[in-house]
Short mmCIF file of C-alpha atoms in Angstrom, two decimals:
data_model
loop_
_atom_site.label_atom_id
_atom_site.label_comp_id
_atom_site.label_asym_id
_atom_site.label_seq_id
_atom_site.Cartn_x
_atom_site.Cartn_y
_atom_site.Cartn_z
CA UNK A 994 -18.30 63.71 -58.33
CA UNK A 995 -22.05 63.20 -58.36
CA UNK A 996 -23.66 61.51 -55.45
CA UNK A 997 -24.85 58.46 -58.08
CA UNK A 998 -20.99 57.77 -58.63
CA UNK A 999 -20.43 56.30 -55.47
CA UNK A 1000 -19.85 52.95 -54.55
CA UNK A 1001 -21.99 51.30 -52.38
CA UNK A 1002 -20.33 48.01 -50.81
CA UNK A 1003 -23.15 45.15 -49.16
CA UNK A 1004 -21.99 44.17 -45.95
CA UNK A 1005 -20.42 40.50 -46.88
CA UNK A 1006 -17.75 42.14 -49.83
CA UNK A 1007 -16.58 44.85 -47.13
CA UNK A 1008 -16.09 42.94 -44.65
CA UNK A 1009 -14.19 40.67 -46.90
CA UNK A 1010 -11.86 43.40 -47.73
CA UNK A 1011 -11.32 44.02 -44.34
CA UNK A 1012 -10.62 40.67 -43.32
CA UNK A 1013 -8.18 40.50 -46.40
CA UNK A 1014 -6.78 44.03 -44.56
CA UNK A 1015 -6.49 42.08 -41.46
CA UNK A 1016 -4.73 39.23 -42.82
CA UNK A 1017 -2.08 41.58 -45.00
CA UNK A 1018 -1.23 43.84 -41.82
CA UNK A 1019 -0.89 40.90 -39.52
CA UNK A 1020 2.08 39.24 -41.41
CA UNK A 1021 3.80 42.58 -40.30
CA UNK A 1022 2.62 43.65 -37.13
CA UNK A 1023 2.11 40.41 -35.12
CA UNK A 1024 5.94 39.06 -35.35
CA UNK A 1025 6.68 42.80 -34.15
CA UNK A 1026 4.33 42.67 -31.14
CA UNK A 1027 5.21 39.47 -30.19
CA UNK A 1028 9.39 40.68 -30.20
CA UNK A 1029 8.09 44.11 -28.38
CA UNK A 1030 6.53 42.10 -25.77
CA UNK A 1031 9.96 39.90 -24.99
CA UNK A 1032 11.90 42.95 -25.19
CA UNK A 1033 13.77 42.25 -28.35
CA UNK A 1034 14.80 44.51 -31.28
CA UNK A 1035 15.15 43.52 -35.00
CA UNK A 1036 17.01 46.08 -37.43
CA UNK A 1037 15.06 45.67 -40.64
CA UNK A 1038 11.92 44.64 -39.19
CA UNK A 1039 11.32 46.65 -36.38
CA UNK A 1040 11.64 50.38 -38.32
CA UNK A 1041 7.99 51.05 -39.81
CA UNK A 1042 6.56 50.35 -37.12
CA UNK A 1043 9.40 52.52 -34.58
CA UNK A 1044 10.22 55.21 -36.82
CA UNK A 1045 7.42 56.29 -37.99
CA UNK A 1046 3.70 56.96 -35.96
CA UNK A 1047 1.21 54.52 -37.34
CA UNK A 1048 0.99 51.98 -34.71
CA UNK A 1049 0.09 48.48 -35.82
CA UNK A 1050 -3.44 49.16 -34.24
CA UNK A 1051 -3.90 51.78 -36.20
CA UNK A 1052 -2.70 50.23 -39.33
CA UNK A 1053 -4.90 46.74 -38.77
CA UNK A 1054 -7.63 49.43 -39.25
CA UNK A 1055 -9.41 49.17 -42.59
CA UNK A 1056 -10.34 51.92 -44.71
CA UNK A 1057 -12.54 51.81 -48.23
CA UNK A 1058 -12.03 55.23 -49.03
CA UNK A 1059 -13.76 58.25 -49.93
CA UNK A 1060 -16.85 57.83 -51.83
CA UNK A 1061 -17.46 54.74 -51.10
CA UNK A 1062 -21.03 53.65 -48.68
CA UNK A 1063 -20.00 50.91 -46.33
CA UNK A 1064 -24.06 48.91 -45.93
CA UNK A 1065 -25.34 46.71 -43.18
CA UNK A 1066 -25.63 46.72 -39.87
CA UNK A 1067 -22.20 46.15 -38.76
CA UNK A 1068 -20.87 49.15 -40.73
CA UNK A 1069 -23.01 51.29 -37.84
CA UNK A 1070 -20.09 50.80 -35.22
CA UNK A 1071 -18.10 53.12 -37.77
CA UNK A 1072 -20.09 56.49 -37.00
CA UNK A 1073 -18.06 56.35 -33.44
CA UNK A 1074 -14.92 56.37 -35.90
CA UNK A 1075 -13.24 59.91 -36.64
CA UNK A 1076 -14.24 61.33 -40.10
CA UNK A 1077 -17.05 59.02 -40.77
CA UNK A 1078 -20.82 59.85 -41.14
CA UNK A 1079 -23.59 58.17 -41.57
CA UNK A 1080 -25.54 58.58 -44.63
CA UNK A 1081 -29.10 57.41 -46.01
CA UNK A 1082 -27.78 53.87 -47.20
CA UNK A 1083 -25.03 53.27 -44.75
CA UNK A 1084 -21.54 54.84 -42.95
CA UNK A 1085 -18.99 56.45 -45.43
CA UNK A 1086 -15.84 58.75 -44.62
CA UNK A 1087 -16.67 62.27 -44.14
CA UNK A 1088 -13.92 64.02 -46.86
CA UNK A 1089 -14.98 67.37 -46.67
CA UNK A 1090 -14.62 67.64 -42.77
CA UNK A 1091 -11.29 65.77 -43.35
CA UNK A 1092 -10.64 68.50 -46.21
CA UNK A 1093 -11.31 71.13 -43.70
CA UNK A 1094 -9.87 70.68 -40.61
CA UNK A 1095 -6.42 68.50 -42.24
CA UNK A 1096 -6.12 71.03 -44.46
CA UNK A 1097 -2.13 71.33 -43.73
CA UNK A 1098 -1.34 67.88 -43.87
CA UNK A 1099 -3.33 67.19 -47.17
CA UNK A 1100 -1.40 70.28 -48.64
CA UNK A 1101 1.89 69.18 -47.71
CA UNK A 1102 1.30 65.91 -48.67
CA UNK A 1103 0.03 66.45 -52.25
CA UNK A 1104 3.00 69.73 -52.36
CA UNK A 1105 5.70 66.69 -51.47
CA UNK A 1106 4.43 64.24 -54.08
CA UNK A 1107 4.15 66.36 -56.78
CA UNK A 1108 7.02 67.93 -56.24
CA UNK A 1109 9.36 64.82 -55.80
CA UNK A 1110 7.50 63.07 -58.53
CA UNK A 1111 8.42 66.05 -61.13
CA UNK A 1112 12.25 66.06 -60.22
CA UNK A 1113 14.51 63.70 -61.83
CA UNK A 1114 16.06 60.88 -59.49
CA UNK A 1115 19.54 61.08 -58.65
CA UNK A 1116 21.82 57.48 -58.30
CA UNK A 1117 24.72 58.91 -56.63
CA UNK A 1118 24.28 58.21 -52.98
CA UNK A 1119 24.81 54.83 -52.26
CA UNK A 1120 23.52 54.54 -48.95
CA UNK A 1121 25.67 56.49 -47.43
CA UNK A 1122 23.74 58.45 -45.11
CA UNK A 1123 23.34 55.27 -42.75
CA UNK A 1124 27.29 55.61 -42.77
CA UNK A 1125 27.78 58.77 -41.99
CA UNK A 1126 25.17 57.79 -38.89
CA UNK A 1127 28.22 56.11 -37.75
CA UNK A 1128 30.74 58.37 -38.19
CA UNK A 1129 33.50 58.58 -35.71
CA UNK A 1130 31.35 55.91 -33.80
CA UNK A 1131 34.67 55.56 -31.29
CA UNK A 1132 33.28 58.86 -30.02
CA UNK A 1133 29.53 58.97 -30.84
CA UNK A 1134 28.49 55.23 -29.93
CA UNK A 1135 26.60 53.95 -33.04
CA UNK A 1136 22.53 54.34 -33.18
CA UNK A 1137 21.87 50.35 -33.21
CA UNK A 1138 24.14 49.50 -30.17
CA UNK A 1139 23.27 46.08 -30.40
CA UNK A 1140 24.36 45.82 -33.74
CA UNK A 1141 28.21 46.04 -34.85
CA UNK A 1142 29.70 47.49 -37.39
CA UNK A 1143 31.05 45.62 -40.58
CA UNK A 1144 34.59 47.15 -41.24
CA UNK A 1145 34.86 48.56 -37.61
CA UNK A 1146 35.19 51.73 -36.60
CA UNK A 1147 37.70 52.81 -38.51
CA UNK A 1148 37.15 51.09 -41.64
CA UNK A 1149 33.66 52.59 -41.58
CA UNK A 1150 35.33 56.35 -40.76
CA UNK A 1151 37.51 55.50 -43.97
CA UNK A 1152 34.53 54.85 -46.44
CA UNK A 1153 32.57 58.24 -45.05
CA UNK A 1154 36.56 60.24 -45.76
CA UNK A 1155 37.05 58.62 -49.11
CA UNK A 1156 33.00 59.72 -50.54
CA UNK A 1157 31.22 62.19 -51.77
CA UNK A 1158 28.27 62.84 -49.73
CA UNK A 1159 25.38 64.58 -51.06
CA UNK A 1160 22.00 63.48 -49.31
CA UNK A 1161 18.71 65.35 -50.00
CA UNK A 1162 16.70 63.86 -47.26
CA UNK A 1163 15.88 66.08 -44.29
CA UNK A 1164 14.83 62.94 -42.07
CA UNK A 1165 17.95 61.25 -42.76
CA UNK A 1166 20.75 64.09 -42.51
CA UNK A 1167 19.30 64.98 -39.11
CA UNK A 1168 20.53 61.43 -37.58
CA UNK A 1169 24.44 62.41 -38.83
CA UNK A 1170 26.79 62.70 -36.87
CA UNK A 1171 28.45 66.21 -35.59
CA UNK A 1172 31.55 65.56 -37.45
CA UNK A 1173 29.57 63.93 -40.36
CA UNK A 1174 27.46 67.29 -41.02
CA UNK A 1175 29.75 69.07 -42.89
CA UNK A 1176 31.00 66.58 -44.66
CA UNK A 1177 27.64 66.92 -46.48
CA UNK A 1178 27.56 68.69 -49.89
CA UNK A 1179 23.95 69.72 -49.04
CA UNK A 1180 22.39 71.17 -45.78
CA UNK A 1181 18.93 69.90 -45.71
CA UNK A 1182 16.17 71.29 -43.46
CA UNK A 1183 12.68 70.64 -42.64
CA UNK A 1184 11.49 74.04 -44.61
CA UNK A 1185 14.17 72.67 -47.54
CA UNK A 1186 12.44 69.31 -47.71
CA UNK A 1187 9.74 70.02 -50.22
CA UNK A 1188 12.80 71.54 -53.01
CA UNK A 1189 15.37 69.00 -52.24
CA UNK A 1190 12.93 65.81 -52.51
CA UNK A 1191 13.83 63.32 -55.38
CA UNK A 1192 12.55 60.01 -56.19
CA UNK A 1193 15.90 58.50 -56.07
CA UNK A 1194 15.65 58.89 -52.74
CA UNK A 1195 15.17 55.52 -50.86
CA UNK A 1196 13.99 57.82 -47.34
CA UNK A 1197 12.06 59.75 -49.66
CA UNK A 1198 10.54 56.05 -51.20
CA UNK A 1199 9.95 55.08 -48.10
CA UNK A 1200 8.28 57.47 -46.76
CA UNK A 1201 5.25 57.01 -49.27
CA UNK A 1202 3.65 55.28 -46.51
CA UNK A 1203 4.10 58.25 -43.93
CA UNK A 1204 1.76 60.07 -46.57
CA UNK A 1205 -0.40 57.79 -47.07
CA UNK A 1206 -0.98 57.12 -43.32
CA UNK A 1207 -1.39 60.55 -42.75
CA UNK A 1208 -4.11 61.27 -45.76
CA UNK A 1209 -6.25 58.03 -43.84
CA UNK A 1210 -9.24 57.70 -44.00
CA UNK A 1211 -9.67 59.43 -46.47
CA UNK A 1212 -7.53 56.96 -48.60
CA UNK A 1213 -8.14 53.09 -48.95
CA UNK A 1214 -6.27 50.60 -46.98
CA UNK A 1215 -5.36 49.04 -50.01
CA UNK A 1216 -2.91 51.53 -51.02
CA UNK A 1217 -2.25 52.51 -47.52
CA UNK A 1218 -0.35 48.46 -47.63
CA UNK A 1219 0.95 49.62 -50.35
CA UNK A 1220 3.20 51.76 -49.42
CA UNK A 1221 3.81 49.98 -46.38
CA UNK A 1222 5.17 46.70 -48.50
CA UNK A 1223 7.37 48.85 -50.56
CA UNK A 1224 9.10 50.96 -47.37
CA UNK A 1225 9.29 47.47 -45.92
CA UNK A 1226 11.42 46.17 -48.80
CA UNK A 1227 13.79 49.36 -48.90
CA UNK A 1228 14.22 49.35 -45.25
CA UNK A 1229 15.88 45.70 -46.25
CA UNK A 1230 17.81 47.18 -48.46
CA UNK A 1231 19.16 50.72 -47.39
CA UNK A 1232 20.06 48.04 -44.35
CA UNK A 1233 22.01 45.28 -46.41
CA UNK A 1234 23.75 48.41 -47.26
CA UNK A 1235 24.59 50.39 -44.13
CA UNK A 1236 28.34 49.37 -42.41
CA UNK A 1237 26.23 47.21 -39.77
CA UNK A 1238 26.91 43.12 -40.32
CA UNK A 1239 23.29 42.13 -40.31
CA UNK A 1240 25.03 38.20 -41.13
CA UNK A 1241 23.34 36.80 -38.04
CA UNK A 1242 19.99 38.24 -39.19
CA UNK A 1243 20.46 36.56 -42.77
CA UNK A 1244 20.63 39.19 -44.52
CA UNK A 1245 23.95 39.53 -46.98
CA UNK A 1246 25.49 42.69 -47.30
CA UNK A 1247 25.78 45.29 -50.49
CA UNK A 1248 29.35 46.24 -49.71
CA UNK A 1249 28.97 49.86 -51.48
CA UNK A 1250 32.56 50.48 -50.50
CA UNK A 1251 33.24 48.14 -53.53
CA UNK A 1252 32.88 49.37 -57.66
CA UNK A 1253 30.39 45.77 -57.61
CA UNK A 1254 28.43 47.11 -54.18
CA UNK A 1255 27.91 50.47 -55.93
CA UNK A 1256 26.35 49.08 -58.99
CA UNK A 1257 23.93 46.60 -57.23
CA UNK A 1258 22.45 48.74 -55.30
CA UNK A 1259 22.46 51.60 -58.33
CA UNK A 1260 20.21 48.84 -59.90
CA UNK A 1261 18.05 48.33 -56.84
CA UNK A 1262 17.49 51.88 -56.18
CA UNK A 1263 16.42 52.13 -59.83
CA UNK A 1264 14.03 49.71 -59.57
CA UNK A 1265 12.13 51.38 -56.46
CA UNK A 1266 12.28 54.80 -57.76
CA UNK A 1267 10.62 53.15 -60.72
CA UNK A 1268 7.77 51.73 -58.42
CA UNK A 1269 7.93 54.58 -56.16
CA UNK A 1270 6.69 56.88 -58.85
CA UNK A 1271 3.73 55.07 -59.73
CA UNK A 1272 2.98 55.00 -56.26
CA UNK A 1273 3.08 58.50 -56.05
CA UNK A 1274 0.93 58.77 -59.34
CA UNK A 1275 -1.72 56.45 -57.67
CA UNK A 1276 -1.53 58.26 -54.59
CA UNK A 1277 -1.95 61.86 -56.06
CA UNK A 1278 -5.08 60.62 -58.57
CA UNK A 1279 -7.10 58.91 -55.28
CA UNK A 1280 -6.02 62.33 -53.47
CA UNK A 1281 -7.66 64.49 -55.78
CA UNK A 1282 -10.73 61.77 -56.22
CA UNK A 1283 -10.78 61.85 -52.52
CA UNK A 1284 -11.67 65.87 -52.62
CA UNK A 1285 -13.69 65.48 -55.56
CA UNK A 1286 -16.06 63.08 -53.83
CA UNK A 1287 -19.75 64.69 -53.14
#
């Protein structure tokens, strides 16, 4: 990418993207601070932020991207920030050092989204890895203690007997149960993660943001939110349809264990692998732009 390609940004239209950042992240982050700071716990709400390693400080962070000059005097406080530089006309992100020394992550990354994007998406699951968490809960406690389960024990042991089980997510299969592993038509592993990946996947969905976290700053916020939105509206889902009653939290279940569960959240799984792939598209082209940059 020549050098006369990139974007320069005037102080007043980057700092209104940033305070446009600020505004998106805080719809998120401050209801989970202010919960964290009382000591409470919300299942749906509470994961992105939990599960995975981008903390909301981190996240309230904004990011233009590579090749892209931040002007002005303000953007000056960014040369203290990792993987930025300044340059003649301003601060921009560094993306060679990044290309250098996160070589491993950018490689996995772009290996994982290529390779999940180019597999076709399986419909089959149902959710029922967040079942087979629970499995033989009378024994194992469940992972949400605070949280009960929907047919009880032993209507949710029946649902996990009476399935198929065939999850392809690593991240998810780790949190079964002993008994609940070989039920399991696949053994997934970490090294097994980039052949078994499929856009079907709702973990796999979800986890769009994990990349895109992990490829910042060399990505923009924008897409960064993103991702984030999208794993935020499948952790609502693969929830509704786990055996937890979520009724006090408002949120009504997709009883899977039923022929009209299965195909409602068949259709809503469709729909995100839909979006899920263009995400992965977007996130691959501003990847390899990323790289490209001079």
């Amino acid at each position: 990418m020549p050098a006369d390609l990139l974007t320069r940004l005037a102080q007043a239209e980057w700092q209104d993207r940033e305070r446009r950042h600020h505004e998106r992240v805080a719809r998120f982050a401050e209801p989970y601070l202010e919960r964290r700071s009382r000591g409470a716990k919300h299942p749906v709400e509470d994961f992105l932020f939990t599960y995975y390693t981008q903390k909301p400080g981190q996240l309230m962070r904004w990011h233009p991207g590579a090749a892209v000059v931040l002007a002005g005097p303000a953007a000056a406080e960014r040369t203290g920030w990792k993987y930025y530089a300044a340059v003649d006309d301003g601060v921009r992100v560094d993306a060679q050092r990044f290309a250098v020394e996160r070589r491993d992550a950018v490689d996995f990354a772009r290996l994982i989204l290529a390779r999940t994007a180019a597999r076709p998406a399986q419909f089959g699951c149902f959710g029922l890895h967040e079942w087979a968490m629970a499995y033989r809960s009378a024994v194992n406690g469940v992972r949400h203690e605070y949280l009960q389960l929907r047919l009880g024990a032993d209507g949710t042991d029946g649902v996990v007997d009476s399935a198929r089980i065939r999850c392809t997510h690593f991240d998810a299969f780790r949190f079964y149960t002993p008994e609940a592993v070989p039920l399991n038509e696949l053994t997934p592993t970490r090294r097994t993660q980039r052949d078994l990946e499929q856009p079907g996947c709702l973990h796999a969905n979800m986890d769009l943001y994990k990349w895109a976290y992990k490829l910042t700053p060399l990505l923009p916020s924008e897409i960064v939110m993103d991702c984030f939105e999208l794993s935020w509206r499948i952790r609502t889902m693969d929830m509704r349809a786990s055996p937890y009653d979520l009724a006090d939290w408002g949120y009504t279940p997709i009883a899977i264990e039923t022929a009209e569960g299965k195909a409602e959240y068949v259709r809503l799984q469709r729909s995100f692998a839909e979006e899920s792939q263009a995400l992965r598209a977007r996130l691959l082209g501003l990847l390899d732009d990323a790289l490209d940059a001079p």
